Tab-separated table of N, CA and C in Angstrom:
chain	number	residue	atom	x	y	z
A	1	MET	N	0.817	-1.197	0.000
A	1	MET	CA	0.000	0.000	0.000
A	1	MET	C	0.861	1.261	0.000
A	2	ASP	N	1.883	1.302	0.879
A	2	ASP	CA	2.753	2.471	0.925
A	2	ASP	C	3.496	2.658	-0.392
A	3	ALA	N	3.887	1.546	-1.050
A	3	ALA	CA	4.564	1.648	-2.335
A	3	ALA	C	3.645	2.265	-3.379
A	4	GLU	N	2.354	1.893	-3.326
A	4	GLU	CA	1.384	2.475	-4.256
A	4	GLU	C	1.281	3.978	-4.052
A	5	ILE	N	1.214	4.405	-2.803
A	5	ILE	CA	1.122	5.832	-2.499
A	5	ILE	C	2.371	6.536	-2.999
A	6	GLY	N	3.532	5.946	-2.765
A	6	GLY	CA	4.788	6.521	-3.228
A	6	GLY	C	4.836	6.620	-4.743
A	7	ASN	N	4.389	5.564	-5.437
A	7	ASN	CA	4.378	5.587	-6.895
A	7	ASN	C	3.409	6.626	-7.427
A	8	ASP	N	2.257	6.770	-6.766
A	8	ASP	CA	1.279	7.775	-7.180
A	8	ASP	C	1.861	9.175	-7.020
A	9	THR	N	2.541	9.407	-5.908
A	9	THR	CA	3.170	10.706	-5.674
A	9	THR	C	4.257	10.957	-6.701
A	10	SER	N	5.086	9.960	-6.978
A	10	SER	CA	6.146	10.119	-7.974
A	10	SER	C	5.567	10.418	-9.346
A	11	SER	N	4.520	9.716	-9.707
A	11	SER	CA	3.872	9.938	-10.998
A	11	SER	C	3.300	11.353	-11.090
A	12	ARG	N	2.670	11.786	-10.032
A	12	ARG	CA	2.099	13.139	-9.983
A	12	ARG	C	3.202	14.192	-10.025
A	13	ASP	N	4.288	13.945	-9.301
A	13	ASP	CA	5.433	14.857	-9.322
A	13	ASP	C	5.999	14.958	-10.735
A	14	ASP	N	6.106	13.813	-11.414
A	14	ASP	CA	6.620	13.807	-12.778
A	14	ASP	C	5.706	14.593	-13.710
A	15	GLN	N	4.403	14.489	-13.503
A	15	GLN	CA	3.455	15.253	-14.308
A	15	GLN	C	3.657	16.756	-14.081
A	16	VAL	N	3.863	17.133	-12.828
A	16	VAL	CA	4.132	18.543	-12.503
A	16	VAL	C	5.381	19.011	-13.244
A	17	LEU	N	6.435	18.217	-13.200
A	17	LEU	CA	7.688	18.577	-13.862
A	17	LEU	C	7.468	18.754	-15.371
A	18	GLU	N	6.744	17.831	-15.978
A	18	GLU	CA	6.473	17.921	-17.416
A	18	GLU	C	5.672	19.166	-17.763
A	19	LEU	N	4.654	19.470	-16.976
A	19	LEU	CA	3.827	20.644	-17.249
A	19	LEU	C	4.613	21.934	-17.056
A	20	ARG	N	5.451	21.974	-16.034
A	20	ARG	CA	6.280	23.164	-15.811
A	20	ARG	C	7.291	23.312	-16.937
A	21	ASN	N	7.867	22.202	-17.367
A	21	ASN	CA	8.819	22.221	-18.466
A	21	ASN	C	8.157	22.719	-19.754
A	22	ALA	N	6.847	22.503	-19.870
A	22	ALA	CA	6.084	22.980	-21.026
A	22	ALA	C	5.701	24.454	-20.884
A	23	GLY	N	6.061	25.065	-19.746
A	23	GLY	CA	5.843	26.491	-19.580
A	23	GLY	C	4.628	26.898	-18.771
A	24	GLN	N	3.915	25.941	-18.179
A	24	GLN	CA	2.743	26.297	-17.378
A	24	GLN	C	3.164	26.866	-16.024
A	25	SER	N	2.319	27.742	-15.502
A	25	SER	CA	2.570	28.317	-14.179
A	25	SER	C	2.277	27.275	-13.101
A	26	PHE	N	2.864	27.479	-11.932
A	26	PHE	CA	2.596	26.561	-10.822
A	26	PHE	C	1.125	26.604	-10.419
A	27	ALA	N	0.498	27.767	-10.489
A	27	ALA	CA	-0.923	27.877	-10.146
A	27	ALA	C	-1.780	27.064	-11.120
A	28	ALA	N	-1.481	27.157	-12.406
A	28	ALA	CA	-2.240	26.397	-13.404
A	28	ALA	C	-2.010	24.903	-13.229
A	29	ILE	N	-0.784	24.512	-12.945
A	29	ILE	CA	-0.467	23.101	-12.737
A	29	ILE	C	-1.200	22.564	-11.511
A	30	ALA	N	-1.274	23.368	-10.453
A	30	ALA	CA	-1.977	22.947	-9.232
A	30	ALA	C	-3.416	22.567	-9.564
A	31	LYS	N	-4.062	23.355	-10.386
A	31	LYS	CA	-5.450	23.055	-10.780
A	31	LYS	C	-5.520	21.785	-11.613
A	32	THR	N	-4.556	21.604	-12.508
A	32	THR	CA	-4.552	20.438	-13.389
A	32	THR	C	-4.362	19.135	-12.635
A	33	VAL	N	-3.410	19.123	-11.703
A	33	VAL	CA	-3.085	17.867	-11.013
A	33	VAL	C	-3.802	17.704	-9.678
A	34	GLY	N	-4.512	18.749	-9.246
A	34	GLY	CA	-5.330	18.616	-8.051
A	34	GLY	C	-4.685	19.046	-6.745
A	35	TYR	N	-3.627	19.841	-6.823
A	35	TYR	CA	-3.071	20.399	-5.596
A	35	TYR	C	-3.882	21.625	-5.208
A	36	GLY	N	-3.950	21.912	-3.923
A	36	GLY	CA	-4.713	23.048	-3.448
A	36	GLY	C	-3.997	24.378	-3.614
A	37	ARG	N	-2.658	24.336	-3.598
A	37	ARG	CA	-1.895	25.590	-3.655
A	37	ARG	C	-0.696	25.440	-4.596
A	38	ALA	N	-0.285	26.569	-5.126
A	38	ALA	CA	0.891	26.580	-5.999
A	38	ALA	C	2.132	26.120	-5.235
A	39	SER	N	2.198	26.402	-3.938
A	39	SER	CA	3.376	25.998	-3.154
A	39	SER	C	3.516	24.474	-3.112
A	40	GLU	N	2.417	23.759	-3.065
A	40	GLU	CA	2.470	22.285	-3.105
A	40	GLU	C	3.006	21.810	-4.453
A	41	THR	N	2.635	22.535	-5.488
A	41	THR	CA	3.096	22.197	-6.832
A	41	THR	C	4.595	22.444	-6.952
A	42	ARG	N	5.084	23.538	-6.397
A	42	ARG	CA	6.526	23.807	-6.416
A	42	ARG	C	7.290	22.723	-5.666
A	43	GLU	N	6.745	22.251	-4.556
A	43	GLU	CA	7.388	21.164	-3.810
A	43	GLU	C	7.435	19.890	-4.650
A	44	ALA	N	6.350	19.595	-5.353
A	44	ALA	CA	6.312	18.416	-6.228
A	44	ALA	C	7.335	18.543	-7.351
A	45	PHE	N	7.422	19.741	-7.927
A	45	PHE	CA	8.413	20.004	-8.971
A	45	PHE	C	9.818	19.719	-8.451
A	46	ASN	N	10.135	20.228	-7.277
A	46	ASN	CA	11.472	20.025	-6.706
A	46	ASN	C	11.733	18.563	-6.362
A	47	ARG	N	10.712	17.843	-5.897
A	47	ARG	CA	10.897	16.400	-5.628
A	47	ARG	C	11.233	15.667	-6.928
A	48	ALA	N	10.471	15.956	-7.989
A	48	ALA	CA	10.713	15.308	-9.281
A	48	ALA	C	12.092	15.684	-9.818
A	49	LEU	N	12.458	16.932	-9.636
A	49	LEU	CA	13.761	17.403	-10.097
A	49	LEU	C	14.892	16.636	-9.421
A	50	ARG	N	14.774	16.426	-8.119
A	50	ARG	CA	15.833	15.724	-7.365
A	50	ARG	C	16.002	14.273	-7.813
A	51	ARG	N	14.980	13.693	-8.428
A	51	ARG	CA	15.078	12.299	-8.884
A	51	ARG	C	15.721	12.174	-10.268
A	52	ARG	N	16.039	13.273	-10.902
A	52	ARG	CA	16.637	13.254	-12.230
A	52	ARG	C	18.150	13.169	-12.126
A	53	PRO	N	18.783	12.634	-13.185
A	53	PRO	CA	20.253	12.631	-13.213
A	53	PRO	C	20.777	14.065	-13.185
A	54	GLU	N	21.991	14.239	-12.706
A	54	GLU	CA	22.558	15.573	-12.501
A	54	GLU	C	22.513	16.429	-13.760
A	55	GLU	N	22.858	15.865	-14.902
A	55	GLU	CA	22.882	16.678	-16.122
A	55	GLU	C	21.478	17.147	-16.518
A	56	VAL	N	20.473	16.332	-16.275
A	56	VAL	CA	19.083	16.720	-16.551
A	56	VAL	C	18.649	17.782	-15.546
A	57	ARG	N	18.989	17.563	-14.278
A	57	ARG	CA	18.675	18.552	-13.226
A	57	ARG	C	19.258	19.907	-13.566
A	58	ALA	N	20.503	19.908	-14.001
A	58	ALA	CA	21.176	21.176	-14.319
A	58	ALA	C	20.443	21.910	-15.440
A	59	ALA	N	20.037	21.201	-16.475
A	59	ALA	CA	19.324	21.828	-17.599
A	59	ALA	C	17.964	22.353	-17.163
A	60	LEU	N	17.250	21.573	-16.357
A	60	LEU	CA	15.933	22.004	-15.885
A	60	LEU	C	16.050	23.189	-14.927
A	61	ARG	N	17.066	23.174	-14.083
A	61	ARG	CA	17.282	24.318	-13.175
A	61	ARG	C	17.599	25.585	-13.956
A	62	LEU	N	18.411	25.457	-14.981
A	62	LEU	CA	18.743	26.616	-15.806
A	62	LEU	C	17.478	27.181	-16.455
A	63	GLN	N	16.650	26.317	-16.981
A	63	GLN	CA	15.390	26.750	-17.595
A	63	GLN	C	14.498	27.460	-16.572
A	64	GLU	N	14.432	26.919	-15.385
A	64	GLU	CA	13.613	27.531	-14.335
A	64	GLU	C	14.207	28.866	-13.887
A	65	MET	N	15.522	28.965	-13.823
A	65	MET	CA	16.162	30.237	-13.462
A	65	MET	C	15.834	31.318	-14.490
A	66	VAL	N	15.796	30.947	-15.760
A	66	VAL	CA	15.422	31.909	-16.807
A	66	VAL	C	14.003	32.414	-16.555
A	67	ARG	N	13.092	31.511	-16.196
A	67	ARG	CA	11.718	31.917	-15.879
A	67	ARG	C	11.678	32.860	-14.675
A	68	LEU	N	12.455	32.534	-13.649
A	68	LEU	CA	12.480	33.374	-12.452
A	68	LEU	C	13.078	34.747	-12.751
A	69	ASP	N	14.102	34.781	-13.590
A	69	ASP	CA	14.679	36.072	-13.990
A	69	ASP	C	13.643	36.919	-14.728
A	70	ALA	N	12.888	36.288	-15.622
A	70	ALA	CA	11.851	37.007	-16.368
A	70	ALA	C	10.770	37.525	-15.422
A	71	MET	N	10.401	36.712	-14.440
A	71	MET	CA	9.398	37.128	-13.460
A	71	MET	C	9.895	38.337	-12.668
A	72	ALA	N	11.148	38.283	-12.243
A	72	ALA	CA	11.728	39.398	-11.485
A	72	ALA	C	11.742	40.671	-12.331
A	73	ASP	N	12.050	40.544	-13.608
A	73	ASP	CA	12.049	41.713	-14.502
A	73	ASP	C	10.659	42.329	-14.613
A	74	VAL	N	9.649	41.487	-14.704
A	74	VAL	CA	8.271	41.986	-14.769
A	74	VAL	C	7.948	42.782	-13.516
A	75	PHE	N	8.336	42.272	-12.364
A	75	PHE	CA	8.067	42.979	-11.108
A	75	PHE	C	8.800	44.321	-11.066
A	76	ARG	N	10.061	44.317	-11.464
A	76	ARG	CA	10.854	45.544	-11.434
A	76	ARG	C	10.280	46.633	-12.332
A	77	LYS	N	9.699	46.227	-13.454
A	77	LYS	CA	9.205	47.180	-14.452
A	77	LYS	C	7.730	47.530	-14.294
A	78	SER	N	7.049	46.913	-13.365
A	78	SER	CA	5.612	47.132	-13.218
A	78	SER	C	5.306	48.523	-12.668
A	79	PRO	N	4.534	49.294	-13.406
A	79	PRO	CA	4.146	50.615	-12.901
A	79	PRO	C	3.072	50.535	-11.812
A	80	LYS	N	2.495	49.361	-11.635
A	80	LYS	CA	1.419	49.188	-10.661
A	80	LYS	C	1.928	48.848	-9.265
A	81	LEU	N	3.219	48.552	-9.165
A	81	LEU	CA	3.785	48.161	-7.873
A	81	LEU	C	4.639	49.279	-7.311
A	82	ASP	N	4.513	49.492	-5.993
A	82	ASP	CA	5.408	50.459	-5.357
A	82	ASP	C	6.703	49.733	-4.955
A	83	GLU	N	7.650	50.497	-4.456
A	83	GLU	CA	8.968	49.924	-4.137
A	83	GLU	C	8.892	48.794	-3.117
A	84	GLU	N	8.026	48.945	-2.130
A	84	GLU	CA	7.888	47.906	-1.102
A	84	GLU	C	7.329	46.618	-1.696
A	85	GLU	N	6.327	46.737	-2.540
A	85	GLU	CA	5.737	45.550	-3.184
A	85	GLU	C	6.752	44.870	-4.097
A	86	ILE	N	7.510	45.669	-4.822
A	86	ILE	CA	8.549	45.102	-5.677
A	86	ILE	C	9.567	44.340	-4.836
A	87	ALA	N	9.996	44.951	-3.742
A	87	ALA	CA	10.973	44.301	-2.854
A	87	ALA	C	10.432	42.983	-2.296
A	88	GLN	N	9.167	42.954	-1.900
A	88	GLN	CA	8.556	41.726	-1.377
A	88	GLN	C	8.527	40.635	-2.441
A	89	ARG	N	8.139	41.010	-3.638
A	89	ARG	CA	8.060	40.014	-4.713
A	89	ARG	C	9.436	39.520	-5.132
A	90	LEU	N	10.410	40.405	-5.153
A	90	LEU	CA	11.772	39.983	-5.479
A	90	LEU	C	12.336	39.062	-4.401
A	91	LYS	N	11.965	39.312	-3.162
A	91	LYS	CA	12.386	38.423	-2.071
A	91	LYS	C	11.786	37.032	-2.272
A	92	ALA	N	10.529	36.972	-2.683
A	92	ALA	CA	9.880	35.684	-2.945
A	92	ALA	C	10.571	34.957	-4.100
A	93	VAL	N	10.949	35.683	-5.129
A	93	VAL	CA	11.671	35.076	-6.257
A	93	VAL	C	13.016	34.530	-5.773
A	94	ASP	N	13.709	35.270	-4.929
A	94	ASP	CA	14.979	34.788	-4.381
A	94	ASP	C	14.789	33.513	-3.556
A	95	GLN	N	13.702	33.434	-2.822
A	95	GLN	CA	13.411	32.222	-2.048
A	95	GLN	C	13.159	31.036	-2.983
A	96	LEU	N	12.478	31.285	-4.089
A	96	LEU	CA	12.253	30.222	-5.072
A	96	LEU	C	13.582	29.749	-5.661
A	97	ARG	N	14.481	30.683	-5.936
A	97	ARG	CA	15.808	30.315	-6.449
A	97	ARG	C	16.558	29.443	-5.444
A	98	THR	N	16.492	29.817	-4.183
A	98	THR	CA	17.175	29.054	-3.133
A	98	THR	C	16.629	27.641	-3.054
A	99	ARG	N	15.309	27.494	-3.064
A	99	ARG	CA	14.698	26.154	-3.008
A	99	ARG	C	15.045	25.331	-4.232
A	100	LEU	N	15.093	25.993	-5.374
A	100	LEU	CA	15.422	25.309	-6.621
A	100	LEU	C	16.825	24.711	-6.575
A	101	MET	N	17.744	25.410	-5.959
A	101	MET	CA	19.128	24.959	-5.930
A	101	MET	C	19.425	23.981	-4.797
A	102	ALA	N	18.493	23.828	-3.857
A	102	ALA	CA	18.701	22.914	-2.725
A	102	ALA	C	18.591	21.463	-3.216
A	103	ASP	N	19.454	20.636	-2.739
A	103	ASP	CA	19.397	19.209	-3.092
A	103	ASP	C	18.750	18.423	-2.038
């Protein structure tokens, strides 16, 4: 029974990784795979990432870093955000980078 649960989680994590690799947002992926929050989806992505060989992990991390850089640029250039909001969002992006690089 526990092996089934583990396999189901691994399969779901792999689906998250594939959808993210296809460019979907974590929020959209959460809805697709049935997670309640984007943060759960990010955790699944990182679990799936850790199960990949190092060279695959490195390529996927680089791709994700490019996405995070683009997100940070959007925040920096947004006329709708004040300096404090920009700083908060950039801090969140930095936290995502840290989690992404953790093994």
